PDB file of C-alpha atoms in Angstrom:
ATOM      1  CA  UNK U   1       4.048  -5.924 -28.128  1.00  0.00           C
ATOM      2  CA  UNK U   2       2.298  -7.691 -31.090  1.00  0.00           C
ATOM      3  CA  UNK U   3       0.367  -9.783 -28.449  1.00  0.00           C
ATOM      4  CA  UNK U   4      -0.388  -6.722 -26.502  1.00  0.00           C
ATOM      5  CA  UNK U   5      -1.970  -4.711 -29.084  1.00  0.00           C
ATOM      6  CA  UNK U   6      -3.999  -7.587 -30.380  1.00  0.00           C
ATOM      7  CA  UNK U   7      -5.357  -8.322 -26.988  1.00  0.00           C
ATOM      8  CA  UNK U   8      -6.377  -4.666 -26.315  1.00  0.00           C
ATOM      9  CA  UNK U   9      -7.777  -4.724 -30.035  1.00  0.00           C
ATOM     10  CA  UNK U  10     -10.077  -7.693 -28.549  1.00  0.00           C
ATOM     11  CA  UNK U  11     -11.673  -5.288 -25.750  1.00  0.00           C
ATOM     12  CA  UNK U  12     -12.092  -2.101 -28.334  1.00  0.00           C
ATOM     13  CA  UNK U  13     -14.080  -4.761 -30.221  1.00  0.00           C
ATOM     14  CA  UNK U  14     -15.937  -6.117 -27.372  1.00  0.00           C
ATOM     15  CA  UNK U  15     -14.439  -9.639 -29.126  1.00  0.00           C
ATOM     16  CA  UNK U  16     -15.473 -11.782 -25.540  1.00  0.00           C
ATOM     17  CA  UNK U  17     -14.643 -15.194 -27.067  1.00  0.00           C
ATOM     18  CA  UNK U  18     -10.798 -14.058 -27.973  1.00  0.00           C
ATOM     19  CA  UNK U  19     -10.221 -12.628 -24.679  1.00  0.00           C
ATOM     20  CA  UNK U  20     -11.179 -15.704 -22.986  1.00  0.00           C
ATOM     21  CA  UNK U  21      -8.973 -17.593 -25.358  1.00  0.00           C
ATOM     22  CA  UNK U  22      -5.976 -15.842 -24.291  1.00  0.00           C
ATOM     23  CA  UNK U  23      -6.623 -16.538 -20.172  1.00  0.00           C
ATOM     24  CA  UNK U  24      -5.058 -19.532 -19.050  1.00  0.00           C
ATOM     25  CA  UNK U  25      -8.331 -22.280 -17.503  1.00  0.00           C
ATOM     26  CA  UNK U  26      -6.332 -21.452 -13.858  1.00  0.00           C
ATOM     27  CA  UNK U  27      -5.517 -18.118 -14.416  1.00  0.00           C
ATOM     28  CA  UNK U  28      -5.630 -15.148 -11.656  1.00  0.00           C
ATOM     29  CA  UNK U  29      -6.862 -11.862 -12.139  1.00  0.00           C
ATOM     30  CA  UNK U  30      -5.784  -9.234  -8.981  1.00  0.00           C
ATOM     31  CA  UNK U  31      -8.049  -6.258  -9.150  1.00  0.00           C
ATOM     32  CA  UNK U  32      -7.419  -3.506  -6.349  1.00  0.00           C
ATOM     33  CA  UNK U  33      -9.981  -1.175  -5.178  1.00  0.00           C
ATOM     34  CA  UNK U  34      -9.351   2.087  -3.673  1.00  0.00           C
ATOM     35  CA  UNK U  35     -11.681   2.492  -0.619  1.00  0.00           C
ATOM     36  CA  UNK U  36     -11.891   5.820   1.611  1.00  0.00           C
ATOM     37  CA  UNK U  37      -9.791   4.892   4.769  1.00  0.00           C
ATOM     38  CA  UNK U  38     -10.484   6.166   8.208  1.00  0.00           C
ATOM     39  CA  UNK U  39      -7.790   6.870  10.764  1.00  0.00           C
ATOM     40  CA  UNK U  40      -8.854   8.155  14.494  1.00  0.00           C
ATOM     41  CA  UNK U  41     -12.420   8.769  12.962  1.00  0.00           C
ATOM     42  CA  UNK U  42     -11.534  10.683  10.303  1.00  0.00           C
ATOM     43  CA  UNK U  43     -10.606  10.147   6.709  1.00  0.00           C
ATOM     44  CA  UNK U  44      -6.643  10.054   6.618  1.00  0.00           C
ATOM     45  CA  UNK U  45      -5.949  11.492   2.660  1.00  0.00           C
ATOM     46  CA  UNK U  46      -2.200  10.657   3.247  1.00  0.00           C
ATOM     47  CA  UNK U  47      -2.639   6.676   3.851  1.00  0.00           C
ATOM     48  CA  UNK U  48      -5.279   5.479   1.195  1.00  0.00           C
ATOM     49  CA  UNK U  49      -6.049   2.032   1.117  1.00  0.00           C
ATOM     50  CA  UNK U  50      -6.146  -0.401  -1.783  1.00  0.00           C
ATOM     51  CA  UNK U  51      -8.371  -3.316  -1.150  1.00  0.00           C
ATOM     52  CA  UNK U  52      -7.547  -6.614  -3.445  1.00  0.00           C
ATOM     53  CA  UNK U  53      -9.987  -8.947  -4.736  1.00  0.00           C
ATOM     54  CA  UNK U  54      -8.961 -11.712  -6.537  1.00  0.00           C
ATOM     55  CA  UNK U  55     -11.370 -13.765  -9.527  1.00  0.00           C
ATOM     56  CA  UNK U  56     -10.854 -16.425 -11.431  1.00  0.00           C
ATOM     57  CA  UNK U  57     -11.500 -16.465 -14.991  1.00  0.00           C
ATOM     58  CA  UNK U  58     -15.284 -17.513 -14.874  1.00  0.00           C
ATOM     59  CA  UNK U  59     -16.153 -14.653 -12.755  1.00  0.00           C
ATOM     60  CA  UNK U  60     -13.992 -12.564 -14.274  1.00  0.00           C
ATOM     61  CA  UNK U  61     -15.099 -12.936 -18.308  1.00  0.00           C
ATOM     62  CA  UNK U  62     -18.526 -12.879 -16.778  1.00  0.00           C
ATOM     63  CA  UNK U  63     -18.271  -9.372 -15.066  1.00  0.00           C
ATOM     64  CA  UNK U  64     -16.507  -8.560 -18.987  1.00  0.00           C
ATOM     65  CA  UNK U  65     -19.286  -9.817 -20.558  1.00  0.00           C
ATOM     66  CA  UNK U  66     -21.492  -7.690 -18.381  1.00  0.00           C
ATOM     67  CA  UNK U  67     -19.170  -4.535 -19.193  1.00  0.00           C
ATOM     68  CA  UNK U  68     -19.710  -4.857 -22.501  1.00  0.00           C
ATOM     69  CA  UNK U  69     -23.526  -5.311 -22.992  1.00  0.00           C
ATOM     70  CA  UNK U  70     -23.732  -2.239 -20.953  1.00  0.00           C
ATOM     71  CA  UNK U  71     -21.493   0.106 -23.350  1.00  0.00           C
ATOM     72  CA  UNK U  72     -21.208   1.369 -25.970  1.00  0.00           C
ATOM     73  CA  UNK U  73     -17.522   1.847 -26.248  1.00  0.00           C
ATOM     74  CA  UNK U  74     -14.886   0.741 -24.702  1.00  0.00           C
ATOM     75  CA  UNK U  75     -11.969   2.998 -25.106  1.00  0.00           C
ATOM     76  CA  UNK U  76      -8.892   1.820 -23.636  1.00  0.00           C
ATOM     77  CA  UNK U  77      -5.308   3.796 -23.861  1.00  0.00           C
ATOM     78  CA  UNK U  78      -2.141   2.438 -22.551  1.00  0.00           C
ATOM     79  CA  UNK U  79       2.045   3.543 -22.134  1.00  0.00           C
ATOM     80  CA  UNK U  80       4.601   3.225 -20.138  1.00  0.00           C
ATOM     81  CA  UNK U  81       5.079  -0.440 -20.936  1.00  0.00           C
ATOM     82  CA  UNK U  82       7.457  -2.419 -18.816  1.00  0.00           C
ATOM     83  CA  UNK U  83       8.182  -6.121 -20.392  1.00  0.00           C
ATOM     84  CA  UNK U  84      10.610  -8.744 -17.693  1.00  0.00           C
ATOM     85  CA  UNK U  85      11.772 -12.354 -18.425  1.00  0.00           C
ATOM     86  CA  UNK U  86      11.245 -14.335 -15.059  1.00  0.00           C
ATOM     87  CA  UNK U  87      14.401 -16.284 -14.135  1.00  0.00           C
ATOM     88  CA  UNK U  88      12.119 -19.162 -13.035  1.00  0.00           C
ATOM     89  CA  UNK U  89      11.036 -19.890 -16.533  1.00  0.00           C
ATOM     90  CA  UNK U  90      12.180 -18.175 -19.756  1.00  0.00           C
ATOM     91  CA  UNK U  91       9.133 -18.746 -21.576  1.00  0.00           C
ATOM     92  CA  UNK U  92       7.195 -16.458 -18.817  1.00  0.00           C
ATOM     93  CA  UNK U  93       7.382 -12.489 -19.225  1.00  0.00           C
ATOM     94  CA  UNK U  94       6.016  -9.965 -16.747  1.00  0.00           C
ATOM     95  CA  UNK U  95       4.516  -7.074 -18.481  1.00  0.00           C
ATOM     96  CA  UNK U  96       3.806  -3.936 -16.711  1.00  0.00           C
ATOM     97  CA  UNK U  97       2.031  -1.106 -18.328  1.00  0.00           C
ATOM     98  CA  UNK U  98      -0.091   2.344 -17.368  1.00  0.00           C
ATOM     99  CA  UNK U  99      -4.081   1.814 -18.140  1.00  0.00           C
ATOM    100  CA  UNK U 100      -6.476   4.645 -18.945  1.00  0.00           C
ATOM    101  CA  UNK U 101      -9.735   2.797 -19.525  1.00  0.00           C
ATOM    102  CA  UNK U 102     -12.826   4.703 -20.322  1.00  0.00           C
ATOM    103  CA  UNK U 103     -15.893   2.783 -21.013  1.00  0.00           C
ATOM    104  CA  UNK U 104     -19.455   4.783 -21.107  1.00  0.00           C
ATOM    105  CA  UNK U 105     -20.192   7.051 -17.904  1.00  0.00           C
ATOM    106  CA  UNK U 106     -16.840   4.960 -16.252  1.00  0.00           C
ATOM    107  CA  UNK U 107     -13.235   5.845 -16.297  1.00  0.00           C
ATOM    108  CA  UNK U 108     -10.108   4.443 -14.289  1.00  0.00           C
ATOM    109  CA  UNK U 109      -6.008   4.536 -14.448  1.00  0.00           C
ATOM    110  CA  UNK U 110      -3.956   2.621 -12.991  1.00  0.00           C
ATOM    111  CA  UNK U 111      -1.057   0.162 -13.224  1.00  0.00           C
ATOM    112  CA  UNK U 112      -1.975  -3.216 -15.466  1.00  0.00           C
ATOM    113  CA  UNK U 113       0.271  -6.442 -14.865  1.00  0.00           C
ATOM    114  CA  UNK U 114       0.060  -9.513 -16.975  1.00  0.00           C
ATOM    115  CA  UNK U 115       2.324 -12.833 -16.565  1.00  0.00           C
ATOM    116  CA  UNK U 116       2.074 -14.556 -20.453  1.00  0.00           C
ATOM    117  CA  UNK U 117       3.097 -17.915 -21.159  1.00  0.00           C
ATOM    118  CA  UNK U 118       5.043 -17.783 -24.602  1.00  0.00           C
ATOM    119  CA  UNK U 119       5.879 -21.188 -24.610  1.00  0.00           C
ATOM    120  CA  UNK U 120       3.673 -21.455 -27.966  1.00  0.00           C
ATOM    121  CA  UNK U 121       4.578 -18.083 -29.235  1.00  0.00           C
ATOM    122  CA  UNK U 122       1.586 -18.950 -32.008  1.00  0.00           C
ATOM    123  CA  UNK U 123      -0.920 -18.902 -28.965  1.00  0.00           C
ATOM    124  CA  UNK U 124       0.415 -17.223 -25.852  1.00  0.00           C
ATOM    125  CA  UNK U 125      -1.524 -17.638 -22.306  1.00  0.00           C
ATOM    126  CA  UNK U 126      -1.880 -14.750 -19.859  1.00  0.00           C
ATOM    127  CA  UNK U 127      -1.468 -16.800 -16.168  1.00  0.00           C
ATOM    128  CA  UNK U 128      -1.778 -13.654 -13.953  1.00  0.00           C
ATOM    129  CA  UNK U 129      -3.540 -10.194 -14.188  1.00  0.00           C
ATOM    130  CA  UNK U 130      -3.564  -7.513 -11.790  1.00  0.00           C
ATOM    131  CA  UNK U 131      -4.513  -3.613 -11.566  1.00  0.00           C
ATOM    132  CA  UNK U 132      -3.785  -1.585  -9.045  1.00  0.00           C
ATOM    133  CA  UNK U 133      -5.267   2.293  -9.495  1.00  0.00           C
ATOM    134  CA  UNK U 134      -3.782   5.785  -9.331  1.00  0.00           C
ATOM    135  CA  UNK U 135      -5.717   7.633  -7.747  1.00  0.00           C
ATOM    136  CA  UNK U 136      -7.482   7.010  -4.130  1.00  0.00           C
ATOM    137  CA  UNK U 137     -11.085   6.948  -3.070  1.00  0.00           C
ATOM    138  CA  UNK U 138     -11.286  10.905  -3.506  1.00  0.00           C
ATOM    139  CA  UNK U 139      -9.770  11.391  -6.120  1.00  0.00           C
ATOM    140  CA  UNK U 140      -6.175  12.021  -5.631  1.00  0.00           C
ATOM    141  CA  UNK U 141      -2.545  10.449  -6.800  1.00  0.00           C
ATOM    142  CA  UNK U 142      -1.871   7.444  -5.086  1.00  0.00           C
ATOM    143  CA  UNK U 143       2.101   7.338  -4.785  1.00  0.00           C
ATOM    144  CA  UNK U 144       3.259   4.124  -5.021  1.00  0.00           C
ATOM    145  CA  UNK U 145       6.771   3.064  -4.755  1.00  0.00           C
ATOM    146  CA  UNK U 146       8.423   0.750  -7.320  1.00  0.00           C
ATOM    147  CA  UNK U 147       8.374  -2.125  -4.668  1.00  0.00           C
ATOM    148  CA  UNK U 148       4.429  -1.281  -4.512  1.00  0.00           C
ATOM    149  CA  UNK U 149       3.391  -2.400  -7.885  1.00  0.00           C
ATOM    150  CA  UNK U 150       3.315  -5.989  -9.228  1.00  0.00           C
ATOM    151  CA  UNK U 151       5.980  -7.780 -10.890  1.00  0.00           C
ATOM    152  CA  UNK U 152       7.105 -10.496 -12.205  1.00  0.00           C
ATOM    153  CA  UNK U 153       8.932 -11.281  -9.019  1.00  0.00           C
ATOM    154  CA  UNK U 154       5.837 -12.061  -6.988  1.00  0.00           C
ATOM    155  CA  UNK U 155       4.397 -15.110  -8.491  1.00  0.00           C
ATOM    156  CA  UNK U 156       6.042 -18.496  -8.658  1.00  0.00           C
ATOM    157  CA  UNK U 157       5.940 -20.334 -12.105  1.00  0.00           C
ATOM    158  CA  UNK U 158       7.225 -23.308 -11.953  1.00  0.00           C
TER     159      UNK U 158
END
């Protein structure tokens, strides 16, 4: 949790260089979108659909960057944290959490996963991100099963 509250410390301060110290060179960041779906011609509220897009960490701390010359504040909140040891490797954790970010004019929630390398506890090494939101295109709760969000379970480390 130390690692955790130091790394969202790093966005509240807008801290760009720390972030990026923390992202492994090859690491993954998993961002889904929700996007107004349309069954038969019309939009089908009961089925929303997530698109993924997946960055690496170039384009992602450069879209960062971008987020922070353009606000003021960055206000982020989080609970509900969820923290796995992978049975592949011991010195992997999956971390699963509930995100309420609010940055200027822009606020999202959704589900945050992180994979962390803690094989040099003094300088840990987040291999995998991903965010998948709450709500759909319009607005409403997105139900998700537990199968539905990330885990540790899903990525390979070997």
């Amino acid at each position: 949790m130390g690692f955790i509250n130091r790394y969202y410390t790093a966005y509240y301060n807008k801290d760009s260089d720390l972030i990026e110290k923390v992202f492994s060179q090859d690491a993954l960041f998993v961002e889904g979108k929700s996007v107004k779906y349309k069954a038969n011609g019309s939009t089908d509220s009961n089925n929303p659909k997530i698109e993924y897009s997946i960055q690496n960490k170039q384009q992602y701390l450069a879209k960062l960057r971008r987020i922070f010359q353009r606000n003021s504040f960055i206000n982020i909140k989080i609970d509900g944290v969820e923290i796995i040891q992978s049975e592949q490797n011991l010195n992997i954790f999956g971390v699963r959490l509930n995100q309420y970010w609010n940055a200027g004019g822009y606020s999202d929630e959704g589900k945050l996963f992180f994979a962390i390398d803690f094989t040099n506890v003094e300088y840990p090494v987040i291999w995998v991100t991903s965010w998948q939101p709450f709500k759909d295109a319009n607005g409403n709760p997105i139900e998700y099963s537990e199968e539905d969000y990330f885990s540790i379970g899903d990525f390979s480390f070997e």
